[in-house]
Every structure is written in structure tokens, then in C-alpha cells.
mmCIF file of C-alpha atoms in Angstrom:
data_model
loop_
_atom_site.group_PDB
_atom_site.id
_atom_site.type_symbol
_atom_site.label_atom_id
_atom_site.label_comp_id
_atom_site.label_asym_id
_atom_site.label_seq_id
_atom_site.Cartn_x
_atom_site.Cartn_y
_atom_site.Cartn_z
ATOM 1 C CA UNK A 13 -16.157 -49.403 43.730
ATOM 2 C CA UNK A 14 -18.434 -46.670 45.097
ATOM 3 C CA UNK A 15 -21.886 -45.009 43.177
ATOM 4 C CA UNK A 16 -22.462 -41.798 44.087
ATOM 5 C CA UNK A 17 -25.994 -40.488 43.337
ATOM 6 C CA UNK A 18 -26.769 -36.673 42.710
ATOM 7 C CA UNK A 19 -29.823 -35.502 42.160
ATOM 8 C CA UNK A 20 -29.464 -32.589 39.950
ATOM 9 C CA UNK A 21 -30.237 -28.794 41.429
ATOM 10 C CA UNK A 22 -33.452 -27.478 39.293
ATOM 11 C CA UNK A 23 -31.469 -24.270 38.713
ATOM 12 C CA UNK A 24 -29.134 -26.392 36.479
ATOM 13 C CA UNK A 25 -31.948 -28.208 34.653
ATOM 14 C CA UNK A 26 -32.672 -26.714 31.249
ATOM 15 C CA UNK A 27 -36.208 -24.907 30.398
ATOM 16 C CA UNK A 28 -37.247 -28.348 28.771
ATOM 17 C CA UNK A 29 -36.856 -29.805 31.967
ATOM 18 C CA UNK A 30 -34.635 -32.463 30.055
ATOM 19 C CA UNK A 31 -32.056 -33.926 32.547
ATOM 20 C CA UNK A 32 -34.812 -34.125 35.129
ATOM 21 C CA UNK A 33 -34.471 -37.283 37.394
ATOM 22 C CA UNK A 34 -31.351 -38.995 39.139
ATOM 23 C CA UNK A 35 -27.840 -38.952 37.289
ATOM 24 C CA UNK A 36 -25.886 -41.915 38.355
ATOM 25 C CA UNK A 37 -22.468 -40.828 38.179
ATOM 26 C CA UNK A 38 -19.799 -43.574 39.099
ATOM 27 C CA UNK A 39 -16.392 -42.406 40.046
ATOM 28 C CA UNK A 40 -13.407 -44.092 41.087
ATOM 29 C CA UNK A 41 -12.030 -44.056 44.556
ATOM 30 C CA UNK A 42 -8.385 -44.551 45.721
ATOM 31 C CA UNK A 43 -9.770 -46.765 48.446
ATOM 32 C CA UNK A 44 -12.085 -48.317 46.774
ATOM 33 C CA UNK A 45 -10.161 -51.718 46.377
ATOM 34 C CA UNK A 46 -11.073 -51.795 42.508
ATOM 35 C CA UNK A 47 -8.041 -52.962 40.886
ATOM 36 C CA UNK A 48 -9.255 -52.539 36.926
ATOM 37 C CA UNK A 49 -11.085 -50.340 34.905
ATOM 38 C CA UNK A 50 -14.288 -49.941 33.921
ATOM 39 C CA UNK A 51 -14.537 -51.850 30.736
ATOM 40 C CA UNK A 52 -16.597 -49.002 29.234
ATOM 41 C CA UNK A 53 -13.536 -46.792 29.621
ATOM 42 C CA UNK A 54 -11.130 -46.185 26.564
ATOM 43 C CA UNK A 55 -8.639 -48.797 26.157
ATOM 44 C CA UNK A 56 -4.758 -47.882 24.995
ATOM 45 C CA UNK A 57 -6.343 -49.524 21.042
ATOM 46 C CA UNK A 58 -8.351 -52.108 19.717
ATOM 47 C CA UNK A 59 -8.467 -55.857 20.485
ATOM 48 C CA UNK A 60 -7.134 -58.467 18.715
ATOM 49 C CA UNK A 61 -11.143 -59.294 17.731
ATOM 50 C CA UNK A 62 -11.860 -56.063 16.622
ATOM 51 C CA UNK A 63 -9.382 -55.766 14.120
ATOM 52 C CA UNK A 64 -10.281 -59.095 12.468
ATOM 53 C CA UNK A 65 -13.688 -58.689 12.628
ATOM 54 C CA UNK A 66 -12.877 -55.709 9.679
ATOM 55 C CA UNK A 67 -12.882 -58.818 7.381
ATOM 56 C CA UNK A 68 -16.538 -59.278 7.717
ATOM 57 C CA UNK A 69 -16.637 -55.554 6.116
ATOM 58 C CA UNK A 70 -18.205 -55.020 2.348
ATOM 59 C CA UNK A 71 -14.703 -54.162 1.371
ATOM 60 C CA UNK A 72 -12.195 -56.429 3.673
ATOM 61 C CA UNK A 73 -8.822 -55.588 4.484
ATOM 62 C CA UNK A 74 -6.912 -59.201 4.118
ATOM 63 C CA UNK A 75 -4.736 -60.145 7.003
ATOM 64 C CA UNK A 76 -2.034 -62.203 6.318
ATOM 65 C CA UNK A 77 -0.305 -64.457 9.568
ATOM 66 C CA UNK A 78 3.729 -63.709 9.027
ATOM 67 C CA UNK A 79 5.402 -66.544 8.845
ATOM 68 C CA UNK A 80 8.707 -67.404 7.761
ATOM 69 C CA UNK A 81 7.862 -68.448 4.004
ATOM 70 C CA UNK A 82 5.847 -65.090 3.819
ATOM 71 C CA UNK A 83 8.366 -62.940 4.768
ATOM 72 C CA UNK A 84 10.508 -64.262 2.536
ATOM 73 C CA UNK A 85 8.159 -63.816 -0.274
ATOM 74 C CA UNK A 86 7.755 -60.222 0.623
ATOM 75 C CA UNK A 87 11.734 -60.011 0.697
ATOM 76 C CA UNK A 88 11.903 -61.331 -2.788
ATOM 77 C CA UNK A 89 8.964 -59.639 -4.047
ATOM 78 C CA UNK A 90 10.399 -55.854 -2.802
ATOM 79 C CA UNK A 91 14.250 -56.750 -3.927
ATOM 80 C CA UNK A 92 12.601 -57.291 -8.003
ATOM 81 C CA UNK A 93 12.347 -53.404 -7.541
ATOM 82 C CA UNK A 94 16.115 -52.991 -8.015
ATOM 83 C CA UNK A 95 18.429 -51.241 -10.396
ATOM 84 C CA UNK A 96 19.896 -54.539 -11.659
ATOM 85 C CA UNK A 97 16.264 -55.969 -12.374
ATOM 86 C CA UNK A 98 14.776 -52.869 -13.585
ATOM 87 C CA UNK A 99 17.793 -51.196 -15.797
ATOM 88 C CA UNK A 100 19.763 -53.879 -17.409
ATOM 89 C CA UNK A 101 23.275 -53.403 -17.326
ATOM 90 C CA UNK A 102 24.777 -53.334 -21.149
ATOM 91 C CA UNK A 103 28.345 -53.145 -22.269
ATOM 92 C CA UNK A 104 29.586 -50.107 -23.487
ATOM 93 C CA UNK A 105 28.337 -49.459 -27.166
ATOM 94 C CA UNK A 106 30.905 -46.505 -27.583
ATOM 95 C CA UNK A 107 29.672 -42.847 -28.287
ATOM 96 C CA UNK A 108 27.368 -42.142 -30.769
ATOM 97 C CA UNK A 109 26.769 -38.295 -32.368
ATOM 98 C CA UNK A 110 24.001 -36.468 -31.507
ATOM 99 C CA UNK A 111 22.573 -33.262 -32.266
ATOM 100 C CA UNK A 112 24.688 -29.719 -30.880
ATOM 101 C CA UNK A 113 27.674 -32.114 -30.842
ATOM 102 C CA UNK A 114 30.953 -30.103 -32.046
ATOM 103 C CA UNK A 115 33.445 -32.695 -34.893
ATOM 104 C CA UNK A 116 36.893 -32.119 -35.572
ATOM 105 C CA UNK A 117 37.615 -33.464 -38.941
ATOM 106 C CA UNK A 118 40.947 -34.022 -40.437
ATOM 107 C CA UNK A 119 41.856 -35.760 -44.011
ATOM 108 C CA UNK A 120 44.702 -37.130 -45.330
ATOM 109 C CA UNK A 121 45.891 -37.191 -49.015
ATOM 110 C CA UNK A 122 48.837 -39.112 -50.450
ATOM 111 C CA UNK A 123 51.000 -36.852 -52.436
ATOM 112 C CA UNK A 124 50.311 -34.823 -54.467
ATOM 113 C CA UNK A 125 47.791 -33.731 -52.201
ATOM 114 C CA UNK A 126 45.895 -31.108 -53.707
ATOM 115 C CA UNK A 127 41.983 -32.025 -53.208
ATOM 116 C CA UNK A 128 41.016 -30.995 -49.914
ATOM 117 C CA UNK A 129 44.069 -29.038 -49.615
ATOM 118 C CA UNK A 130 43.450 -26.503 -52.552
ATOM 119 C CA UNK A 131 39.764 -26.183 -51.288
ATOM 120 C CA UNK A 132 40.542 -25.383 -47.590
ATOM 121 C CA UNK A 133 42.995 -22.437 -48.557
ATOM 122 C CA UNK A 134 46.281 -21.474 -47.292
ATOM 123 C CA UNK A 135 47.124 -21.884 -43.629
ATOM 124 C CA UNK A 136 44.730 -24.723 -42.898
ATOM 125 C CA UNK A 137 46.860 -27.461 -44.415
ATOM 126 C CA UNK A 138 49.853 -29.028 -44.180
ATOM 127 C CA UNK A 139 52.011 -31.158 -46.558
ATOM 128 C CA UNK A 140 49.453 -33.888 -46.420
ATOM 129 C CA UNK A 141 46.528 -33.075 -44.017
ATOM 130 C CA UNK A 142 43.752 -30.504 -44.126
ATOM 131 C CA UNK A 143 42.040 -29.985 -40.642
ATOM 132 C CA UNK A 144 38.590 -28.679 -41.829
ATOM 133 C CA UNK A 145 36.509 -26.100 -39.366
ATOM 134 C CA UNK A 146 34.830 -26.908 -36.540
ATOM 135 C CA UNK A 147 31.630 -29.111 -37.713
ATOM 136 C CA UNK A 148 28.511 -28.138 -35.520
ATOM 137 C CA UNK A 149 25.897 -31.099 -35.931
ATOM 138 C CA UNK A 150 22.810 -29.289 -36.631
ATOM 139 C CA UNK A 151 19.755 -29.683 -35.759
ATOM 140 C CA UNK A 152 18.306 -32.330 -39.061
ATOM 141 C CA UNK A 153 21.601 -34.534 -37.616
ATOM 142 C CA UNK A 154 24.246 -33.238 -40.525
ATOM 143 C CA UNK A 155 27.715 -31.751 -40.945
ATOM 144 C CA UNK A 156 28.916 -30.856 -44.445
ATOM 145 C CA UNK A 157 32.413 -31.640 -46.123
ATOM 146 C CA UNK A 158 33.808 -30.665 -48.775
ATOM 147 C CA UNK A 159 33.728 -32.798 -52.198
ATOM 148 C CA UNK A 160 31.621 -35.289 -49.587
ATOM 149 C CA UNK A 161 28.681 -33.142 -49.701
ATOM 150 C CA UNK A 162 26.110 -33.577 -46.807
ATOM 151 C CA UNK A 163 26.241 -36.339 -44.152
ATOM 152 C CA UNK A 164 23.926 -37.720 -41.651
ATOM 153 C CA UNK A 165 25.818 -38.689 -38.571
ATOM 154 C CA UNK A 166 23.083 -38.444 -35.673
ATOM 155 C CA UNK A 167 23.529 -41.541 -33.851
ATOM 156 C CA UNK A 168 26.616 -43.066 -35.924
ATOM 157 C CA UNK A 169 30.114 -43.224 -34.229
ATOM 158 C CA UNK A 170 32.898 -40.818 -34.769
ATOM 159 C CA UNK A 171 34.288 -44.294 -36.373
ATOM 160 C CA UNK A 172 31.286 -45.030 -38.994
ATOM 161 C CA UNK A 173 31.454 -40.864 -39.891
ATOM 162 C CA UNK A 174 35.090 -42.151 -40.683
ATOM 163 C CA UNK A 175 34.445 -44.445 -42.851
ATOM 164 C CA UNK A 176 31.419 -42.664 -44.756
ATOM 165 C CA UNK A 177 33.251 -39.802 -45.252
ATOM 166 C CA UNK A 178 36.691 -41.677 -46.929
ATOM 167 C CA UNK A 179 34.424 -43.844 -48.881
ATOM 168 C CA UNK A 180 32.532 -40.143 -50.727
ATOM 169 C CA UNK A 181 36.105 -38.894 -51.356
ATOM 170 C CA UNK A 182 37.771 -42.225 -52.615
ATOM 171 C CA UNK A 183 37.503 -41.475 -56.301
ATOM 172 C CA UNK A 184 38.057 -38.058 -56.248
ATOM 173 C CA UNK A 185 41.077 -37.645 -53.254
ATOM 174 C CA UNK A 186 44.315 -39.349 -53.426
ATOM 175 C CA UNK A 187 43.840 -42.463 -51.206
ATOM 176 C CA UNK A 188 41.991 -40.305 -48.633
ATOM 177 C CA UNK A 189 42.269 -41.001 -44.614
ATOM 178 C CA UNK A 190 39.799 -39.199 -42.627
ATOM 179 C CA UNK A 191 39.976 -38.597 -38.535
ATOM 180 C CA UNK A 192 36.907 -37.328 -36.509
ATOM 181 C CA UNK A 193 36.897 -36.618 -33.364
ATOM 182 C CA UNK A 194 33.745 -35.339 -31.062
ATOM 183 C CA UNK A 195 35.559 -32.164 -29.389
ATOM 184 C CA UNK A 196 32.146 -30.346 -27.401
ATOM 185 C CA UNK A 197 29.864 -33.318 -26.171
ATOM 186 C CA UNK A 198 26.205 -32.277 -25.637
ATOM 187 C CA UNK A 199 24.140 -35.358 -26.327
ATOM 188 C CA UNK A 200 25.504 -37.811 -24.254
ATOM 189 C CA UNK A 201 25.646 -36.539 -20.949
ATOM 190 C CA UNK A 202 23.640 -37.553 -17.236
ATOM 191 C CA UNK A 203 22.409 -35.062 -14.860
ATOM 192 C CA UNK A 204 23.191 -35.160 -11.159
ATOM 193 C CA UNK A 205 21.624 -33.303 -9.094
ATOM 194 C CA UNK A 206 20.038 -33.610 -5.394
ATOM 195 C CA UNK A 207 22.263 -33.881 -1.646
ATOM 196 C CA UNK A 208 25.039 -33.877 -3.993
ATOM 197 C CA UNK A 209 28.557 -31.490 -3.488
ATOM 198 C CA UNK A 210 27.658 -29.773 -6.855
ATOM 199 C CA UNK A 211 24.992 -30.538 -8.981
ATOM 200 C CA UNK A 212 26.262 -31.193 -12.919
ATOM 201 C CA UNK A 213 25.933 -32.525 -15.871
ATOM 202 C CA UNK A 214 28.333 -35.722 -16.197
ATOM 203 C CA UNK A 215 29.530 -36.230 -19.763
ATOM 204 C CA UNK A 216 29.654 -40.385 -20.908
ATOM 205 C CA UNK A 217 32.441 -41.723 -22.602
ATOM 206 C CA UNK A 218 32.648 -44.917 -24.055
ATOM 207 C CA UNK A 219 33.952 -46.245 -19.977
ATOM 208 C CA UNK A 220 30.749 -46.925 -19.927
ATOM 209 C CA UNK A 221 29.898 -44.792 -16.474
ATOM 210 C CA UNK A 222 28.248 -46.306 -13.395
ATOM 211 C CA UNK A 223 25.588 -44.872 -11.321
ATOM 212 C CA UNK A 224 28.594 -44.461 -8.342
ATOM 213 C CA UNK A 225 31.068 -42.458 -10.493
ATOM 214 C CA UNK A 226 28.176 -40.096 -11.393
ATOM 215 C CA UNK A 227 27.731 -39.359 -7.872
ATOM 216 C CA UNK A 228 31.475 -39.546 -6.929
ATOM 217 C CA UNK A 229 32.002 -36.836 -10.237
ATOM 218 C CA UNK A 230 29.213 -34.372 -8.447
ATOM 219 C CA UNK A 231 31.655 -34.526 -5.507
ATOM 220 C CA UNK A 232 29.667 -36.973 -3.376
ATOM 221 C CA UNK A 233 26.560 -36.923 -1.305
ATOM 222 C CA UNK A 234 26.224 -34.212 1.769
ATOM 223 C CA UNK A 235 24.520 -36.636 3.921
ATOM 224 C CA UNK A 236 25.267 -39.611 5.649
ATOM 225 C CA UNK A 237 25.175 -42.788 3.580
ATOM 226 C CA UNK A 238 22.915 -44.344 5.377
ATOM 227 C CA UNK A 239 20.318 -41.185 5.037
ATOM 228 C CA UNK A 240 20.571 -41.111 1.277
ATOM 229 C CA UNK A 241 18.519 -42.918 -1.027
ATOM 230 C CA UNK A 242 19.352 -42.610 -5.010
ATOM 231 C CA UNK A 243 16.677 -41.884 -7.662
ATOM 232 C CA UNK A 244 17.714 -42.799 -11.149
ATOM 233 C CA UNK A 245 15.433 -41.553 -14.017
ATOM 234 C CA UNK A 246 15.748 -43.007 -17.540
ATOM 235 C CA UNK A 247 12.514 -42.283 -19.358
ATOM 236 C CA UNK A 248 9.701 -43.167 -17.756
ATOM 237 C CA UNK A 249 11.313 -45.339 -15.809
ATOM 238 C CA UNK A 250 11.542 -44.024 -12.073
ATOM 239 C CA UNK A 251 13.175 -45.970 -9.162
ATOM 240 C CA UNK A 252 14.786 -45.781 -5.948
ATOM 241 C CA UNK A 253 17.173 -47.470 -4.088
ATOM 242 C CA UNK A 254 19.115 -46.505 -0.907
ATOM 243 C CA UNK A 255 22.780 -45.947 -1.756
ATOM 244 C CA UNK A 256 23.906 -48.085 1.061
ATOM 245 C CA UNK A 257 22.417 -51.011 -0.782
ATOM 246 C CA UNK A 258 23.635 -49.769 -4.401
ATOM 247 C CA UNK A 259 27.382 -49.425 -2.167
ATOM 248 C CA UNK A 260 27.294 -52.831 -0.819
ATOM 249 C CA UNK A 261 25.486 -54.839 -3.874
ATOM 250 C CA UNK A 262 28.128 -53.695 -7.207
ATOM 251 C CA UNK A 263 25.063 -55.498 -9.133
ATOM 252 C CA UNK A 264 22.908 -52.416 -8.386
ATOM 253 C CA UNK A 265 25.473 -49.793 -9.899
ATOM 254 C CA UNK A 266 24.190 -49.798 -13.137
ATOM 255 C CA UNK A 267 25.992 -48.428 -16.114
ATOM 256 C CA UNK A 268 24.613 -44.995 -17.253
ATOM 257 C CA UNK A 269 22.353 -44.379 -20.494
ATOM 258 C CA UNK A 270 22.431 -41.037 -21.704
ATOM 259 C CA UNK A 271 19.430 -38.312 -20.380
ATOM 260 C CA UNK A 272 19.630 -40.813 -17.248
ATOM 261 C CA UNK A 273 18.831 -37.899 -14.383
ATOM 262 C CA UNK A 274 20.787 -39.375 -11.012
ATOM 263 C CA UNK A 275 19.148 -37.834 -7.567
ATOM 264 C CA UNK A 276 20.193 -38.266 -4.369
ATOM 265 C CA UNK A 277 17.354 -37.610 -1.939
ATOM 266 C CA UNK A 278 17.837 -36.981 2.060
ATOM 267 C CA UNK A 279 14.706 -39.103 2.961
ATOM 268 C CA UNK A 280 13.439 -39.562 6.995
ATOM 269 C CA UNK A 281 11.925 -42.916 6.492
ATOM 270 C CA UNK A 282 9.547 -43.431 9.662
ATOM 271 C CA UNK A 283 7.061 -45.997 10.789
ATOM 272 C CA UNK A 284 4.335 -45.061 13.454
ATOM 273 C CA UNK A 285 3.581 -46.793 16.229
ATOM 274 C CA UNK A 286 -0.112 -46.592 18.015
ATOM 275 C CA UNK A 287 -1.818 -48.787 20.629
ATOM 276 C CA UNK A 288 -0.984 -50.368 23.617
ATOM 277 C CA UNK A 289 2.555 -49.389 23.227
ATOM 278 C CA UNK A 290 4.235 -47.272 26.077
ATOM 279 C CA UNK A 291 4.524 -44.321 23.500
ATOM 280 C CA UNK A 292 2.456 -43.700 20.114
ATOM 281 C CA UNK A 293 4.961 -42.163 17.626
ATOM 282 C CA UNK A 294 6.570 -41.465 14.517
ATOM 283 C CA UNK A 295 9.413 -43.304 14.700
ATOM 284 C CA UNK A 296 12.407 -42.310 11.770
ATOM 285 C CA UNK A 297 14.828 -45.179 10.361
ATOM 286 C CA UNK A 298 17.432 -45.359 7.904
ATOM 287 C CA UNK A 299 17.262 -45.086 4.201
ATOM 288 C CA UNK A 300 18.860 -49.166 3.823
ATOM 289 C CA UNK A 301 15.624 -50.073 5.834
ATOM 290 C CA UNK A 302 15.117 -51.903 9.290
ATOM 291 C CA UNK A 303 13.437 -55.161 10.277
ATOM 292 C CA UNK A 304 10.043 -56.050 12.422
ATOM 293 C CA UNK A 305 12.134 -57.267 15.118
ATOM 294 C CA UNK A 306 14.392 -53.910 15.123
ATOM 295 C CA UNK A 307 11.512 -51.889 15.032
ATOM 296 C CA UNK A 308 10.418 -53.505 17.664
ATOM 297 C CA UNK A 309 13.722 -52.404 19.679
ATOM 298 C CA UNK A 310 13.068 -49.412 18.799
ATOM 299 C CA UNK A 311 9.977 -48.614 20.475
ATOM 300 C CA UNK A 312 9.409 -47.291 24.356
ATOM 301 C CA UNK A 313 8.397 -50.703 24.748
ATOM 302 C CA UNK A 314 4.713 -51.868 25.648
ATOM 303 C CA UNK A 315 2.004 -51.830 28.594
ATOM 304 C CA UNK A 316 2.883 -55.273 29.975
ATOM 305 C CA UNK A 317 -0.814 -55.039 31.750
ATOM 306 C CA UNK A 318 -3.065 -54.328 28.380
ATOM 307 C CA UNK A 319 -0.705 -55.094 24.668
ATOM 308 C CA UNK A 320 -1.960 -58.283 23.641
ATOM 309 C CA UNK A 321 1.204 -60.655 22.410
ATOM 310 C CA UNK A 322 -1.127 -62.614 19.701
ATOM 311 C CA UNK A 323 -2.157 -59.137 17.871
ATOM 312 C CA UNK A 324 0.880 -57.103 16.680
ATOM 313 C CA UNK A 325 -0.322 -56.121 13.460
ATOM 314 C CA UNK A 326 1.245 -53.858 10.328
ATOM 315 C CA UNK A 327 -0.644 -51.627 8.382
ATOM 316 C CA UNK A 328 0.789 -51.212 4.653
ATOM 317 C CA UNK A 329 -0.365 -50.073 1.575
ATOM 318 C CA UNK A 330 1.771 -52.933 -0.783
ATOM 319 C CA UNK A 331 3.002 -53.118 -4.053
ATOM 320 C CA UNK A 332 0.393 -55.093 -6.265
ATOM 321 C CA UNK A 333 3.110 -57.871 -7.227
ATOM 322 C CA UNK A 334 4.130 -58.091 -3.251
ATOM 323 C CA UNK A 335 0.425 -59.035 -2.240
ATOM 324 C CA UNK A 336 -0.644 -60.948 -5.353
ATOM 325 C CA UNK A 337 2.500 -63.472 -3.797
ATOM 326 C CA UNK A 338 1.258 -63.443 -0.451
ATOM 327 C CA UNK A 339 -2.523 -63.481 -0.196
ATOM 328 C CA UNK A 340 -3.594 -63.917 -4.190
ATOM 329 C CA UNK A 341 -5.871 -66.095 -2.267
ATOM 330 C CA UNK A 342 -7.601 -63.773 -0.003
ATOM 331 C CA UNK A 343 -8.795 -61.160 -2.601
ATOM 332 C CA UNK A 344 -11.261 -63.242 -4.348
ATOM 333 C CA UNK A 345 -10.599 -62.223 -7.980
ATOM 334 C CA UNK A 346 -10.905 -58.694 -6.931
ATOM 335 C CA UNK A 347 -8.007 -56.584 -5.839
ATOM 336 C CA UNK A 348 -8.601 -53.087 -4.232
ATOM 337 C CA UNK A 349 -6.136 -50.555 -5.322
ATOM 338 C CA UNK A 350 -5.689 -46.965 -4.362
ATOM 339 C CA UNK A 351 -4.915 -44.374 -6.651
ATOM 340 C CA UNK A 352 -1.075 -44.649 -5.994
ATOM 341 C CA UNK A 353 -1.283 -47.655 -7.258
ATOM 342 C CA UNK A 354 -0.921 -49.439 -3.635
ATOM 343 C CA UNK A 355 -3.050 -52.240 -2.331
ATOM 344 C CA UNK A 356 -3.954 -51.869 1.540
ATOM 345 C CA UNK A 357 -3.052 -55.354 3.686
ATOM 346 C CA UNK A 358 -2.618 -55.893 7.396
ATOM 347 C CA UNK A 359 -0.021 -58.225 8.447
ATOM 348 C CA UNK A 360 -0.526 -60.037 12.215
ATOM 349 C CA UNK A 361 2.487 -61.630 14.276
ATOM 350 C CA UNK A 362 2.003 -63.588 16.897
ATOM 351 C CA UNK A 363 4.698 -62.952 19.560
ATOM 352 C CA UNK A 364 3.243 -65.797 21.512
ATOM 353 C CA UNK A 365 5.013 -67.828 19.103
ATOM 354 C CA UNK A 366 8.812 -68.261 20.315
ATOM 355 C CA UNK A 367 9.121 -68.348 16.399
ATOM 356 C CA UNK A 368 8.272 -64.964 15.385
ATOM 357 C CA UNK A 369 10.681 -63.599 16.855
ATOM 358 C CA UNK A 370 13.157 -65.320 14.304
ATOM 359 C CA UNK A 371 10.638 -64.334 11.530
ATOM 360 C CA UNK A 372 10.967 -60.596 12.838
ATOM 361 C CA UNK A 373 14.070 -60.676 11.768
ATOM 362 C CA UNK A 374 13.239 -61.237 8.058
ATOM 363 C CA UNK A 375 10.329 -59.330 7.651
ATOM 364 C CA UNK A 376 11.468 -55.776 6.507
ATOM 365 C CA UNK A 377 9.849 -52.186 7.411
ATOM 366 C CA UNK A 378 8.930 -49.727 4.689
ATOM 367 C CA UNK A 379 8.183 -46.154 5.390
ATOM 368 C CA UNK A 380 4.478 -45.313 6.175
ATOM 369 C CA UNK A 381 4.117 -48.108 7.905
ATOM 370 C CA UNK A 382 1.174 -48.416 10.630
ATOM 371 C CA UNK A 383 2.819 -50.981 13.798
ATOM 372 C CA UNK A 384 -0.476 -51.318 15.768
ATOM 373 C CA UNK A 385 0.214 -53.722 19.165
ATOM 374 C CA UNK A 386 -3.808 -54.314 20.315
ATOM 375 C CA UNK A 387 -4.930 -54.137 23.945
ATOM 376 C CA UNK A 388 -6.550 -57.107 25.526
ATOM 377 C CA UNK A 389 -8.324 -54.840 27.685
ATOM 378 C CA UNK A 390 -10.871 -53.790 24.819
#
């Protein structure tokens, strides 16, 4: 290493005389013979120290050591947040009538029949049935039939209508039968919409629809599989899965409620990678997800002669029922929580470990993610 001392020309020195005096101004030389740099010079990130020291902070970060019993808490923790846990699956309760719904209703007399018959007029009968005009549920829920009067039938079966509307006529028809039959559905329908083929409304019938037939009846996605992640809606209920996962797990495709609204969303999910890592970058991954030790693969790789092995830490913002399992401990009674809803925690792997590499391998990337591998030259 080399100093070379200037002494500043007075024409450069300011009217206040300020930077009067000898600058020393040290500068590397090729043949030198120093090997390192100046440890005041900018490192490739922050040592292992200086990110834990943040825990001496008014408002500490907690860092939580991966290990193989924490990343399998996490795993468990994130897979709660699934269609089969969050919308339970129910059989198929059959259609029910709801409002703008169009009935056909037909009756049946034994002979002589002349009820119904006589009161529909000529041409809409035959020698024992009377097929009664279209029957537009309106907007109070009711349809009205002759003799029967006015009936509620929002949310009763085309069955139950049956039933109700045999049981008004029974002493004034000749042994009445009554069929109804829902002809224009527009109550009980889902809505598709998204990186879909075409974008629809999906009528239910009493199948009892899935979440996959809604999305093979709008013609499938556009995208990849492995780029789309689902949205279903039912409420204010709001959840997303990749379809991969709903694909491969038949416990995640749900059966359909009606007003359920079914998106499929075209999602880059990324991580970013900073420090002593041969490249910082955004780096995208599937919708299904990736693990630490992929991610890792995935990367330019490190500086061999600054990343630190004991400090590869991951920045997340968690879900409050993710780090309650894994550092309840740490927070001290007192949990801080962003406005989303998130709560910030750093997660540290210790590559020294032969171990963590197997661990790597369970412990599962979410987008936004902040991989930080710190320098051991800071």
C-alpha cells in the first residue's frame, strides 16, 4: 500500500479557506502487493453481526435459526390456508329457487278434469294436464297459481314448490299432481373470469360443481399451469391457491356455492436476492412455489472470497398464525403487525451446518421474499 500526499493548489481552496492543509488521499496500486481491501471500503452487504445486532433495536425484528422442526411448522402453518381448510366441502343440497328464476308448472287432474283446465282456457290443456305460463319469481320471492293463490318459493326446491302447491289444490282439484321445473336459472350460478378461454357465468346443478369443472366450462386457463394461481371468492372469504396444487391435491377442488367468483390470475412470483451474492436480483418462480435450497440453485451463485456461510438470512413479512408457531416466544407479548396484516421476521440458515442443506429442502419460498447472504468482509 502506497499514501500519496497532495497539498492542495490555493486556487482550488474555497474563499473560507476551508480545505486548507494536507489531504491524505490513499489510493490503491497494482503493485502495491496489498491483497485486500480497505476495510473502510463498501462491502458486497452486511455482516452476519450487523444484522443481529437489529435485535438490540426499540422495535426488534426476531430471527428465528431454521431448523428442521421449524420448517415444518411453517409448512403446516401456510398449507391451513387451503381450499379444503378454508371452504368446507358439502354434499350437494340440490337447487333451491331464487329470485329472476323462470318455473314451468304443470298439474294433473284425474278425470273429470275440469279445475285448472276450465281456468287456463282452450289450447293450454290437454285431457288431463294444464301447463300454466311461464312463472317469473319476482322480486318478494313469489309465483302465483291459480286456485293456489300466492306462494313463496325463494330458497325452497322445485320439489317442496311441488308439494305446497298439490297440498293448496287438494280439496278443490281432482287428486291434483303438480310438476315444476326451473327452465331460466339466474340465482344459482358462479362467475369465472381471469386467464380463462372465455370468461362466463357457470350455472350449478344439483352435480354439485367443483372448482376444476368451473374452469374446464370457461374453456381452460391461457397460461401454463404452473403460472396460474386460482382465486376463489365466496363472501368475504378471499383465497388463493396455485392450480397446480388444487390439480394434484382433489381435496383442494372444492365444490361450488352459488355467487362463488372463480379467478385465475397469471402471477410472476419472485424473490430478490441482495448481498454477497454474484448477482443482486429479482428472481421469478412458479405459481406451486419453490424451496430454500432451489432458490438457492437458482441464483448466479456467491463471492466465495466475502458471503459468509453462517448468515444466509430471509426477509418475510409472515402470516400472524405462521410466526405465533415459530417464535411466540420471541415477541414478548407484543406482536408488530403491518397494515396488511403481516408480521416482519428474519429467518437465518447456517450453511456451515451439513444439515441445512436437508432443511433447505423443506423450507418453502413465498413471493416478496428478501434472500440476503452477508459478507464477512464487513
Amino acid at each position: 500500500m502506497e499514501m500519496i500526499l497532495v497539498r492542495p493548489n490555493k486556487k482550488n481552496v474555497g474563499r473560507e479557506d476551508k480545505f486548507a492543509g494536507w489531504i491524505v488521499l490513499p489510493m490503491l496500486l497494482a503493485l502495491s502487493g496489498c491483497s485486500a481491501f480497505p476495510s473502510w471500503l463498501p462491502s458486497s452487504g452486511p455482516g452476519l453481526s450487523q444484522v443481529l445486532e437489529q435485535e438490540q433495536v426499540v422495535s426488534p425484528i426476531p430471527v428465528v435459526e431454521v431448523t428442521d422442526s421449524v420448517a415444518r411448522q411453517i409448512l403446516v402453518a401456510h398449507r391451513a390456508d387451503s381450499f379444503a381448510a378454508t371452504f368446507s366441502t358439502k354434499t350437494p343440497s340440490g337447487y333451491v329457487v331464487g329470485a329472476g328464476d323462470v318455473l314451468d308448472v304443470s298439474i294433473w287432474e284425474a278425470p273429470p278434469a275440469v279445475l285448472i283446465g276450465a281456468a287456463a282456457g282452450p289450447g293450454l290443456t290437454s285431457a288431463r294436464q294444464t301447463t300454466l305460463p311461464e312463472q317469473i319469481v319476482n322480486v318478494d320471492g313469489f309465483i302465483n297459481v291459480p286456485f293456489a293463490g300466492a306462494l313463496k318459493v325463494v330458497g325452497k326446491t322445485p320439489q317442496q314448490i311441488e308439494v305446497e302447491i298439490a297440498g293448496r289444490l287438494a280439496n278443490k282439484a281432482n287428486q291434483p299432481q303438480v310438476l315444476v321445473r326451473v327452465i331460466r336459472n339466474a340465482t344459482q350460478n358462479v362467475t369465472v373470469v381471469g386467464e380463462v378461454a372465455t370468461s362466463r357465468r357457470m350455472p350449478l346443478t344439483a352435480m354439485g360443481e367443483r372448482l376444476l369443472d368451473a374452469v374446464a366450462a370457461a374453456g381452460g386457463v391461457r397460461q401454463p399451469v404452473g403460472k396460474i394461481t386460482i382465486q376463489l371468492s365466496r363472501g368475504e372469504k378471499v383465497l388463493s391457491m396455485p392450480l397446480d396444487s388444487v390439480i394434484r391435491d382433489p381435496k383442494q377442488n372444492v365444490r361450488l356455492q352459488p355467487g362463488d367468483v372463480v379467478t385465475a390470475l397469471f402471477q410472476n412470483q419472485s424473490f430478490t436476492a441482495l448481498g454477497a451474492t454474484v448477482k443482486n436480483a429479482e428472481i421469478e418462480f412458479e405459481a406451486k412455489g419453490i424451496s430454500l435450497a432451489q432458490a438457492l440453485g437458482r441464483m448466479a451463485g456467491v463471492r466465495d472470497n466475502q458471503a459468509d456461510a453462517r448468515g444466509l438470512f430471509i426477509f418475510r413479512f409472515e402470516e400472524p398464525e405462521a410466526a405465533l408457531a415459530v417464535a411466540e416466544a420471541a415477541f414478548g407479548g407484543v406482536m408488530t403487525v403491518t397494515p396488511e396484516g403481516r408480521v416482519p421476521l428474519l429467518y437465518r440458515v447456517n450453511l456451515k451446518d451439513p444439515g441445512a442443506f436437508l432443511v433447505a429442502q423443506n423450507f418453502m419460498m413465498k413471493d416478496k421474499d428478501c434472500l440476503l447472504y452477508t459478507s464477512d468482509a464487513a
